[in-house]
Short mmCIF file of C-alpha atoms and ligand atoms in Angstrom, two decimals:
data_model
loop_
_atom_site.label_atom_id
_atom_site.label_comp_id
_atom_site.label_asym_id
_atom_site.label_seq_id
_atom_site.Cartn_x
_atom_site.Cartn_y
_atom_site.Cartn_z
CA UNK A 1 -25.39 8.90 -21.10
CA UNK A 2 -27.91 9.19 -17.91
CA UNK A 3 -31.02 10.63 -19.76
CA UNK A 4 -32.81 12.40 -16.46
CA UNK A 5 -36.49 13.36 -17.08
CA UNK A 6 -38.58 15.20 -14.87
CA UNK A 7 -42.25 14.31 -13.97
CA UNK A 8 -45.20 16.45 -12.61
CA UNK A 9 -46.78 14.10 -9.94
CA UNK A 10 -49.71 15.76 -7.44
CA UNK A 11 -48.30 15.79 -4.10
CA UNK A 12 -45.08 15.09 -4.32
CA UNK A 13 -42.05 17.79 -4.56
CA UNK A 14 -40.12 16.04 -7.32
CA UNK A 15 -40.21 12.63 -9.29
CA UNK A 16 -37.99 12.33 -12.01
CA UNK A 17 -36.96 9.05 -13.90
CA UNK A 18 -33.43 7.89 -14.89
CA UNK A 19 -32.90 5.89 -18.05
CA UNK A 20 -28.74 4.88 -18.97
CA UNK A 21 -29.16 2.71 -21.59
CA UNK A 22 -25.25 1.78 -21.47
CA UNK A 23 -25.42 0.35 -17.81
CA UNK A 24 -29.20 -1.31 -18.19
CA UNK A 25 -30.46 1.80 -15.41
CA UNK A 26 -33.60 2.60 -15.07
CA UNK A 27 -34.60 4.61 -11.88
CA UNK A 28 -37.25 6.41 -10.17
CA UNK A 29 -36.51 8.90 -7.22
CA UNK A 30 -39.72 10.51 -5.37
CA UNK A 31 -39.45 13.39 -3.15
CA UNK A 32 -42.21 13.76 -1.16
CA UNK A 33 -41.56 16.49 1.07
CA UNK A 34 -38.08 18.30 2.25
CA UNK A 35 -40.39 20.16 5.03
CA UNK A 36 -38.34 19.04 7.67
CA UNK A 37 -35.25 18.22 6.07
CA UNK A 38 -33.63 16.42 2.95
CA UNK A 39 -35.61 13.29 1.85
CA UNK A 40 -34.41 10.35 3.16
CA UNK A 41 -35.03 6.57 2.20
CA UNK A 42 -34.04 3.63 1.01
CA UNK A 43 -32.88 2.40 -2.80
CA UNK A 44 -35.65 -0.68 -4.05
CA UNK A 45 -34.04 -2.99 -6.59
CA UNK A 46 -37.32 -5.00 -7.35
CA UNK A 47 -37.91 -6.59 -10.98
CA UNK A 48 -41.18 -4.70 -11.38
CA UNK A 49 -43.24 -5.40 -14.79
CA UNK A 50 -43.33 -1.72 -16.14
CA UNK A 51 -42.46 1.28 -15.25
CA UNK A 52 -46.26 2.52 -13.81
CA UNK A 53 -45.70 -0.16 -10.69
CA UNK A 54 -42.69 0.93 -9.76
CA UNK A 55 -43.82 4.37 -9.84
CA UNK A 56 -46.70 3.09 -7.75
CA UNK A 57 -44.67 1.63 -5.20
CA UNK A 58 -41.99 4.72 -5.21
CA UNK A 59 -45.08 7.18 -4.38
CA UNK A 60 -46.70 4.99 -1.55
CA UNK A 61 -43.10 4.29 -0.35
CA UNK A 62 -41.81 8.16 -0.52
CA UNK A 63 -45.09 9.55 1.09
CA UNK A 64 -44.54 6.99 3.90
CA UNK A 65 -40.73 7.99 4.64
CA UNK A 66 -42.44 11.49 5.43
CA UNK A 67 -44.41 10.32 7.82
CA UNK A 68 -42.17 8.11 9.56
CA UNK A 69 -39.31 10.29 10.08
CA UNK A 70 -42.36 13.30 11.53
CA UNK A 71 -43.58 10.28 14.11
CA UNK A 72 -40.21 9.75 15.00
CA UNK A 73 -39.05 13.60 15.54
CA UNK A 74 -36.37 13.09 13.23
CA UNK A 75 -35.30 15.97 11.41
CA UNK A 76 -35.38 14.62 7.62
CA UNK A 77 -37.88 14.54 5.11
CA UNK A 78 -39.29 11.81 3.00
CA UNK A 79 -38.04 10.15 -0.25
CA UNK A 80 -37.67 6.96 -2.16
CA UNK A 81 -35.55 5.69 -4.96
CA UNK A 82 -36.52 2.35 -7.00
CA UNK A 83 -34.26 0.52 -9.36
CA UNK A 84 -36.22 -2.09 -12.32
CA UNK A 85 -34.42 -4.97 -12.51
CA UNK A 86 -33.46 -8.26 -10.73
CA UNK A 87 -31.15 -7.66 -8.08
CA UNK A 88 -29.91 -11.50 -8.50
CA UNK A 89 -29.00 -10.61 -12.61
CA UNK A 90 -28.92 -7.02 -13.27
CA UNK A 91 -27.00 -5.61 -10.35
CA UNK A 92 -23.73 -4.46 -11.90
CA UNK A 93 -21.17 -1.74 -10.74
CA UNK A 94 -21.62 0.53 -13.61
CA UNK A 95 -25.81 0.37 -12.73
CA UNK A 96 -24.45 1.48 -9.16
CA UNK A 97 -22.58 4.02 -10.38
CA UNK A 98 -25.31 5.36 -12.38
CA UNK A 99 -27.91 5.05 -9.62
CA UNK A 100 -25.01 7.52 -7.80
CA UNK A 101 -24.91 9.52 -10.70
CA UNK A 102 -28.22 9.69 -10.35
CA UNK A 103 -28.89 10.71 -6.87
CA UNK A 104 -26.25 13.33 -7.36
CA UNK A 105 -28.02 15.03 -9.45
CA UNK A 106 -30.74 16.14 -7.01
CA UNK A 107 -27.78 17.88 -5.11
CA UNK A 108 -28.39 16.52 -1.57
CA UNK A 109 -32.62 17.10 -1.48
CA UNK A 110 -32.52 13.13 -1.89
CA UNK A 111 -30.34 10.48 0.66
CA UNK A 112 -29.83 6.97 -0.40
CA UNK A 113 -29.77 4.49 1.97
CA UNK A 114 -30.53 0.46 1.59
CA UNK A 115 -33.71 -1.20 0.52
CA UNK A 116 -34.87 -4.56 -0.53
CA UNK A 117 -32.45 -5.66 -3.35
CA UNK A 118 -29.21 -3.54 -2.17
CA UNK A 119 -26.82 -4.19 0.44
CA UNK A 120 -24.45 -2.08 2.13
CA UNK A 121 -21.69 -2.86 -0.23
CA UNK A 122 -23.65 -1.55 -2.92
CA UNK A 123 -24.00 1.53 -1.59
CA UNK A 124 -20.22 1.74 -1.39
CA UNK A 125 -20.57 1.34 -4.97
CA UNK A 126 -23.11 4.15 -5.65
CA UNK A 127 -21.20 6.53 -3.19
CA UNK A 128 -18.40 6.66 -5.47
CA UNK A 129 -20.42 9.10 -7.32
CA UNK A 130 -22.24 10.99 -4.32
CA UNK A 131 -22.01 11.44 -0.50
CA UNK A 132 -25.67 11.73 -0.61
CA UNK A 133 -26.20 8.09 0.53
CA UNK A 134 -26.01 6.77 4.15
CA UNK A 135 -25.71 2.84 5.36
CA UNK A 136 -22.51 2.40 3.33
CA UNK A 137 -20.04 -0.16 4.94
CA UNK A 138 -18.27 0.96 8.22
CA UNK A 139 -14.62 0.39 6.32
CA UNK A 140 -16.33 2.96 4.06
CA UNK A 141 -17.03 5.18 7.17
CA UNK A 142 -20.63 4.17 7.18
CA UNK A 143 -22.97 3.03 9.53
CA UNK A 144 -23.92 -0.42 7.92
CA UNK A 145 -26.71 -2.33 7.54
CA UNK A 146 -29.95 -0.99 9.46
CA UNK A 147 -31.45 -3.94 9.26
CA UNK A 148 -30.68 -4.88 12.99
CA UNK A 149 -31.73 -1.63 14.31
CA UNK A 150 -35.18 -1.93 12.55
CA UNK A 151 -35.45 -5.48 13.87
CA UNK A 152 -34.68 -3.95 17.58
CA UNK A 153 -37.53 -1.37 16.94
CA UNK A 154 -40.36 -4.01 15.69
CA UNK A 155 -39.26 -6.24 18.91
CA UNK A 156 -39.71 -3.11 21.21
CA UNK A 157 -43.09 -2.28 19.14
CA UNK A 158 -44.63 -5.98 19.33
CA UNK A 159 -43.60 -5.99 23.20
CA UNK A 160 -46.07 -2.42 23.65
CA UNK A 161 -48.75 -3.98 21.45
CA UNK A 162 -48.54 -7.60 23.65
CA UNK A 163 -48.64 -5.11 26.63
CA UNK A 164 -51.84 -3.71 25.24
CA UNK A 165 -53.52 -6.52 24.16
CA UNK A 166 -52.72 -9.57 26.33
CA UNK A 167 -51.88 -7.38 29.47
CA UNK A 168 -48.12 -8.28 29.47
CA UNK A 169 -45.01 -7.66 27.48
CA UNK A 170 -42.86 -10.79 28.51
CA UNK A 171 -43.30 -12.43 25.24
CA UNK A 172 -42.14 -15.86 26.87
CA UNK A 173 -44.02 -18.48 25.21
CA UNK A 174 -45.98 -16.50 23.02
CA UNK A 175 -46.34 -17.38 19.18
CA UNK A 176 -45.03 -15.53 16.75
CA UNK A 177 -45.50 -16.03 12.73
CA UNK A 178 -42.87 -14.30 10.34
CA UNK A 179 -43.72 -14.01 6.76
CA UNK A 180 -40.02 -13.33 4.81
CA UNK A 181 -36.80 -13.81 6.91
CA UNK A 182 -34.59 -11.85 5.08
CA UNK A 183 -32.81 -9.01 6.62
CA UNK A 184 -35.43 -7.70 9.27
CA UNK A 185 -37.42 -11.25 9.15
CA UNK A 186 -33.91 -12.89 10.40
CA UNK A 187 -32.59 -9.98 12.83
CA UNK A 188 -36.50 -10.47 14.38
CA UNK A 189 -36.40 -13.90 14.74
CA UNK A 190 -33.17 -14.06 16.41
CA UNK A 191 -34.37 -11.66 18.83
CA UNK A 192 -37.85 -12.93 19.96
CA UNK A 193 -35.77 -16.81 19.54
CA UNK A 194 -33.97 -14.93 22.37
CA UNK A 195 -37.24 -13.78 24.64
CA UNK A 196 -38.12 -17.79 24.21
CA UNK A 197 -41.27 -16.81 21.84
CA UNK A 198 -42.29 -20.01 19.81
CA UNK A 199 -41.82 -18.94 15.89
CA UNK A 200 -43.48 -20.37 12.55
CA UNK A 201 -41.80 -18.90 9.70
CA UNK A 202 -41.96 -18.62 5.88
CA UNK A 203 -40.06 -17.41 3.15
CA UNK A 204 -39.47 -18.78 -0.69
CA UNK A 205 -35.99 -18.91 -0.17
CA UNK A 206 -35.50 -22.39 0.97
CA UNK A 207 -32.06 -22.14 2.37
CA UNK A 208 -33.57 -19.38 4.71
CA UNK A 209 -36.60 -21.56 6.13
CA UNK A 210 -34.40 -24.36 6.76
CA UNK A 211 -31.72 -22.19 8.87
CA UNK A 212 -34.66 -20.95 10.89
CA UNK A 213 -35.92 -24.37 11.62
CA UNK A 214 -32.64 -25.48 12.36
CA UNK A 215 -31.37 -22.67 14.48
CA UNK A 216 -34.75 -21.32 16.44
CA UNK A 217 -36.67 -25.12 15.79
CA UNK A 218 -39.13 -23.02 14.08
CA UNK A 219 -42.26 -24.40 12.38
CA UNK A 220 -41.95 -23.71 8.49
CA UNK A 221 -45.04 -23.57 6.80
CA UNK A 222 -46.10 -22.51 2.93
CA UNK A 223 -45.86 -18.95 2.11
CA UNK A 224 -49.23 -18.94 1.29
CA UNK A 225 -50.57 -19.93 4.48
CA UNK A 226 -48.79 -17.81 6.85
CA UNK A 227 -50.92 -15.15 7.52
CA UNK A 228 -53.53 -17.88 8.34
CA UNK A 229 -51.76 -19.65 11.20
CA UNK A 230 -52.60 -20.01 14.88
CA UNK A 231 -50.55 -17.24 16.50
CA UNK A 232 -50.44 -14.15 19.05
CA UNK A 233 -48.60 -11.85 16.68
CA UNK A 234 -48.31 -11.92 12.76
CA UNK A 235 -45.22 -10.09 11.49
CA UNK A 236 -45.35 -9.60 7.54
CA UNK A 237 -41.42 -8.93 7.14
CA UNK A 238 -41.30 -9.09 3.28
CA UNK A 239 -42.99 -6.60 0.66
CA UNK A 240 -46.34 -4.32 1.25
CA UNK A 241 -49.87 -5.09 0.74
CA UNK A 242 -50.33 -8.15 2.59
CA UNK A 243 -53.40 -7.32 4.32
CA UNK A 244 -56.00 -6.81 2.01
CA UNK A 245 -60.64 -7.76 1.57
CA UNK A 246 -58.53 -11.64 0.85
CA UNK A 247 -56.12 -11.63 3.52
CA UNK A 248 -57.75 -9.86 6.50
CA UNK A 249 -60.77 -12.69 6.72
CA UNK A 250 -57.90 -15.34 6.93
CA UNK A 251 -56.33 -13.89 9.95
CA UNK A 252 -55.82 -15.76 13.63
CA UNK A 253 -53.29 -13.65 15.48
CA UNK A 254 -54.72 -10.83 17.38
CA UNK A 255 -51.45 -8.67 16.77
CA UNK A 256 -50.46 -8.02 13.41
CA UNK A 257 -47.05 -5.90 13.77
CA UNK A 258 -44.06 -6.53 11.22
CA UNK A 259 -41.44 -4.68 9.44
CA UNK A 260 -42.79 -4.41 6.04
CA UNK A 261 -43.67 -1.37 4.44
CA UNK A 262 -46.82 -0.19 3.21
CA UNK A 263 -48.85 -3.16 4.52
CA UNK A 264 -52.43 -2.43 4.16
CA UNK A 265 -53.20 -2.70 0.12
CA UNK A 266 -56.22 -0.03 0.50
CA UNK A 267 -55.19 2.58 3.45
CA UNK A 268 -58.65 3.79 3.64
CA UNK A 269 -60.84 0.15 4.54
CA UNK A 270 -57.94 -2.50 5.30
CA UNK A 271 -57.81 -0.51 8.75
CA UNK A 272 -61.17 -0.81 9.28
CA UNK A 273 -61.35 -4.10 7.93
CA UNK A 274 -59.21 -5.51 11.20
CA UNK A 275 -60.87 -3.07 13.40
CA UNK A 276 -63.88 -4.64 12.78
CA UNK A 277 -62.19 -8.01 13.50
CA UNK A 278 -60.96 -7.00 16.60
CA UNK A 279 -57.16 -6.71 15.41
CA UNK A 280 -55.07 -4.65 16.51
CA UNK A 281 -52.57 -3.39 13.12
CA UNK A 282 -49.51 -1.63 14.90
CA UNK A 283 -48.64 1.07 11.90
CA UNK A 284 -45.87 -0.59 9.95
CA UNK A 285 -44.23 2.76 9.48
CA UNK A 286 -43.87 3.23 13.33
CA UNK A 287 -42.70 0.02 14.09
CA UNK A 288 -40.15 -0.04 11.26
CA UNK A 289 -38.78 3.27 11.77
CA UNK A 290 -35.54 1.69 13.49
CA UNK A 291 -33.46 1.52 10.31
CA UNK A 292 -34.49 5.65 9.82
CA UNK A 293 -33.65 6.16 13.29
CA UNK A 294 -30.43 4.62 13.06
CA UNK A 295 -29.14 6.08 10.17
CA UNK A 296 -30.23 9.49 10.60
CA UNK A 297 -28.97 9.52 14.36
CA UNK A 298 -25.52 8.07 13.44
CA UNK A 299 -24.65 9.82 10.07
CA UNK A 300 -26.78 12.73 10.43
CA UNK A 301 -26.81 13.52 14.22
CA UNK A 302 -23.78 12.68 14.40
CA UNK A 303 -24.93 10.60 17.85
CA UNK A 304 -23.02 7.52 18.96
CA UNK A 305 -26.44 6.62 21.24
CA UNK A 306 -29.31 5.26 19.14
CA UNK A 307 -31.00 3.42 21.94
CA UNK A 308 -33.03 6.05 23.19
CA UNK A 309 -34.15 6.71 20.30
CA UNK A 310 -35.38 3.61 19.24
CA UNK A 311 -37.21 3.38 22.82
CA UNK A 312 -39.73 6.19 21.23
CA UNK A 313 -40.90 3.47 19.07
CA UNK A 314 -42.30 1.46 22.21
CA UNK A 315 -43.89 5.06 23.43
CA UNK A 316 -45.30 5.68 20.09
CA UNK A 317 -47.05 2.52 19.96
CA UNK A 318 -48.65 2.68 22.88
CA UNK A 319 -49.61 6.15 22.69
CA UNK A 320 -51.32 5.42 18.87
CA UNK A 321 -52.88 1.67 20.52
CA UNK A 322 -54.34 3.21 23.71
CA UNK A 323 -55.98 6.26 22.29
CA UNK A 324 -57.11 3.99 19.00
CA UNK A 325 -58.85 1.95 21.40
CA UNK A 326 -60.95 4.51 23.64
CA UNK A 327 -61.83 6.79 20.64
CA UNK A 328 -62.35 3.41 18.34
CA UNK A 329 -60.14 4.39 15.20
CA UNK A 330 -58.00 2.44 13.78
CA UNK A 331 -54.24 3.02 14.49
CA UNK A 332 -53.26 3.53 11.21
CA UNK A 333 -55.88 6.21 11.18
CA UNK A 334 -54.72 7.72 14.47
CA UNK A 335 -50.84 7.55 13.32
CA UNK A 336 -51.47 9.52 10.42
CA UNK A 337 -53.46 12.28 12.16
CA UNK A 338 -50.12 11.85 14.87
CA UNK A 339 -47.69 12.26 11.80
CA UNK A 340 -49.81 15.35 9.83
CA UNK A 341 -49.80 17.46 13.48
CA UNK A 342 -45.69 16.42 14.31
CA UNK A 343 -44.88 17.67 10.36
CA UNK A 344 -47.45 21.03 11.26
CA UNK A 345 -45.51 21.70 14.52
CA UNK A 346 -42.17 21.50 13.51
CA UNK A 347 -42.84 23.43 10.61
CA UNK A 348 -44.23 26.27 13.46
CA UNK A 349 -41.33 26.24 14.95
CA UNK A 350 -39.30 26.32 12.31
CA UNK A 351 -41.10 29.30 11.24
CA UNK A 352 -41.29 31.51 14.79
P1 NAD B 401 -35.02 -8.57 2.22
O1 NAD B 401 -35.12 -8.54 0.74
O2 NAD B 401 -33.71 -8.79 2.87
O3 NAD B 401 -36.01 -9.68 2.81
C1 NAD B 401 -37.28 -9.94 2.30
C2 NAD B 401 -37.53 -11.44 2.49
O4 NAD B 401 -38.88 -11.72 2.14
C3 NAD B 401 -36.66 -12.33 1.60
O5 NAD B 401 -36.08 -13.35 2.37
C4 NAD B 401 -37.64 -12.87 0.57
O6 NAD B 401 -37.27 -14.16 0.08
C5 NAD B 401 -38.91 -12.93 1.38
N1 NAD B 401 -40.16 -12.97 0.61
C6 NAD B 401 -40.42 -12.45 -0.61
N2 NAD B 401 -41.69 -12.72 -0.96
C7 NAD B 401 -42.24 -13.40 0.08
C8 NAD B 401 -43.53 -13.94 0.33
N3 NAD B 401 -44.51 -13.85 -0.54
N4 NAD B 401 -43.74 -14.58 1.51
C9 NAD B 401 -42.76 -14.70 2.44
N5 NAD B 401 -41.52 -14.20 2.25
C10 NAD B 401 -41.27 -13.56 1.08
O7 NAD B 401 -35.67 -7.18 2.71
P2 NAD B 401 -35.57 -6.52 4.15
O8 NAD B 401 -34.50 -5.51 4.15
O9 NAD B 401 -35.61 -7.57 5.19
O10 NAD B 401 -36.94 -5.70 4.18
C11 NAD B 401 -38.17 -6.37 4.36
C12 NAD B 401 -39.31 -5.36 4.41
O11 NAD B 401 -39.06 -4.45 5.48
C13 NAD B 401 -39.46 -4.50 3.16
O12 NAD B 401 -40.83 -4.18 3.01
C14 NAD B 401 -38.68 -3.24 3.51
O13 NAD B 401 -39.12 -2.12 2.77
C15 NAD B 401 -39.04 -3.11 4.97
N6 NAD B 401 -38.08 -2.33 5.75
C16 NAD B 401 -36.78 -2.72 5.81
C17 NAD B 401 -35.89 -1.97 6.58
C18 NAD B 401 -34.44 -2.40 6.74
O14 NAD B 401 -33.76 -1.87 7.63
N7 NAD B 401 -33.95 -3.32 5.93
C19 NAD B 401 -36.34 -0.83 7.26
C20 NAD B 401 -37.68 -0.47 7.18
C21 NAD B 401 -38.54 -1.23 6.42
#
């Protein structure tokens, strides 16, 4: 039987943890705030080592959903759900049915939707037991994967920062270096392959790296070493807390503007840290906010027209990069100020 136990956790509206012994689940959903709507965001299958950092990475994962769907003027709020386990062994049907189980229990206040670890069909799986998930297949009357939407938003968002920083945003010949080519990493690459930018990838999946060499002639280098390459833009596209006191020293490209979540380690000195360098750090949770935007417009909107939409993520970027620069805080800094005020004034309005 799903054992559900409930958690008091500073700042955050509920956490509770699911534990099916029967099916191998064990789950943690965070609600951070339902101020502007349900909670929204993705489902993490990740084999974490205990239970405390995958509660870390639920918090710093829920709190960000909040603040991306505010900067994007999208009316949901901000959640997270993480499964522990290997995606590759422990993914079974009766663990997806649980995880629906699960969600249903929080009677719509939480939305599933795909993460690193869980594909579309899964979710087909898990909304067996709920219709509080989104990103399910389109012969399930879903929208699908939102990978390709988030990739079209970091493409717009790396065009506004070149645009910034280098004075044009024809990417044509420019350098790009992708760390993980998974779903975003891949949907990325094709793109700027497409705007003839130059590419140096890396990923532990072999099979991956060698696709991108063959299909985009990329470079492939050690996935140690590719934050340290020559390029204009760094893109980490695989998990958070890639910049860090290590990594920031070690960095070439100017740009650093990816799809990954939760990218600075320590929020309060990694942004400094590449101020001080002279990098510009386009807020991950702007530039990824694609996949939101996409779900939430097609499944919760009800729009057929995403486009637009994803177009605010080039205005947002050069909104938070322009005003960074003349009042010299870092844009991570600035974005979170942007996101606090958006939540504040909807929440006025809501209210008059
Ligand atoms: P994914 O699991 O499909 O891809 C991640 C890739 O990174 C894999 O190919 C993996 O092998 C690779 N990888 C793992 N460790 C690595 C390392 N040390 N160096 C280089 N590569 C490594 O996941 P995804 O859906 O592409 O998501 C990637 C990131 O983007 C995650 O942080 C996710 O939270 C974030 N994100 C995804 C979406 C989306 O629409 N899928 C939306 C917003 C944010």
């Amino acid at each position: 039987m799903l054992k559900i136990k409930k958690l008091k956790v500073n700042g955050f509206e509920t956490v509770v943890v699911g534990k099916d012994p029967r099916t191998n689940f064990h789950s943690i959903i965070a609600i951070h705030s339902t101020r502007l709507g349900p909670s929204l965001g993705g489902i993490r299958m990740w084999p974490y080592v205990n239970e405390r950092s995958a509660m870390q990475d639920v918090r710093r994962l829920a709190a960000a959903m909040t603040k991306k769907a505010a900067v994007s003027g999208l009316p949901v709020g901000g959640g997270k759900a993480v499964i522990i386990g290997d995606p590759m062994k422990d993914k079974t049907r009766s663990l997806l049915l649980t995880m629906g189980e699960f969600i249903e229990s929080l009677q719509g206040r939480y939305i599933g939707a795909k993460d690193s670890g869980i594909l579309p069909e899964d979710l087909d799986v898990v909304a067996e037991q709920t219709r509080h998930v989104t990103g399910t297949t389109r012969k399930r009357g879903g929208s699908g994967d939102p990978s390709v939407a988030t990739a079209k938003g970091v493409l717009l968002g790396i065009q506004a920062a070149c645009q910034c920083v280098y004075g044009s945003k024809n990417l044509k010949g420019r350098i790009v270096a992708i760390q993980g080519i998974g779903h975003v990493g891949w949907n990325l690459g094709r793109l700027l392959y497409q705007k003839g930018v130059h590419l140096i990838v890396a990923d532990p999946e072999a099979n991956r790296v060698e696709q991108a060499r063959r299909s985009w002639k990329a470079t492939v280098v050690p996935v140690s070493r590719i934050h340290q390459v020559q390029a204009d833009v760094f893109a980490p596209c695989a998990l958070g807390g890639v910049l860090n006191a290590k990594t920031i020293p070690q960095l070439k490209a100017k740009i650093v503007a990816g799809g990954a979540n939760n990218q600075c380690l320590d929020e309060e000195r990694d942004p400094y840290r590449m101020m001080e360098r002279n990098i510009v750090h386009v807020p991950d949770y702007v530039l990824n906010a694609g996949g939101l935007i996409h779900l939430v417009v097609r499944e919760i909107l009800r729009q057929r027209q995403v486009k637009p939409w994803l177009k605010t993520i080039e205005t947002t970027v050069c909104e938070v990069l322009t005003t960074s620069i003349q009042k010299g805080i870092p844009p991570l800094v600035m974005t979170n100020r942007l996101a606090k005020q958006k939540i504040r004034h909807s929440m006025n309005i809501q209210n008059a």
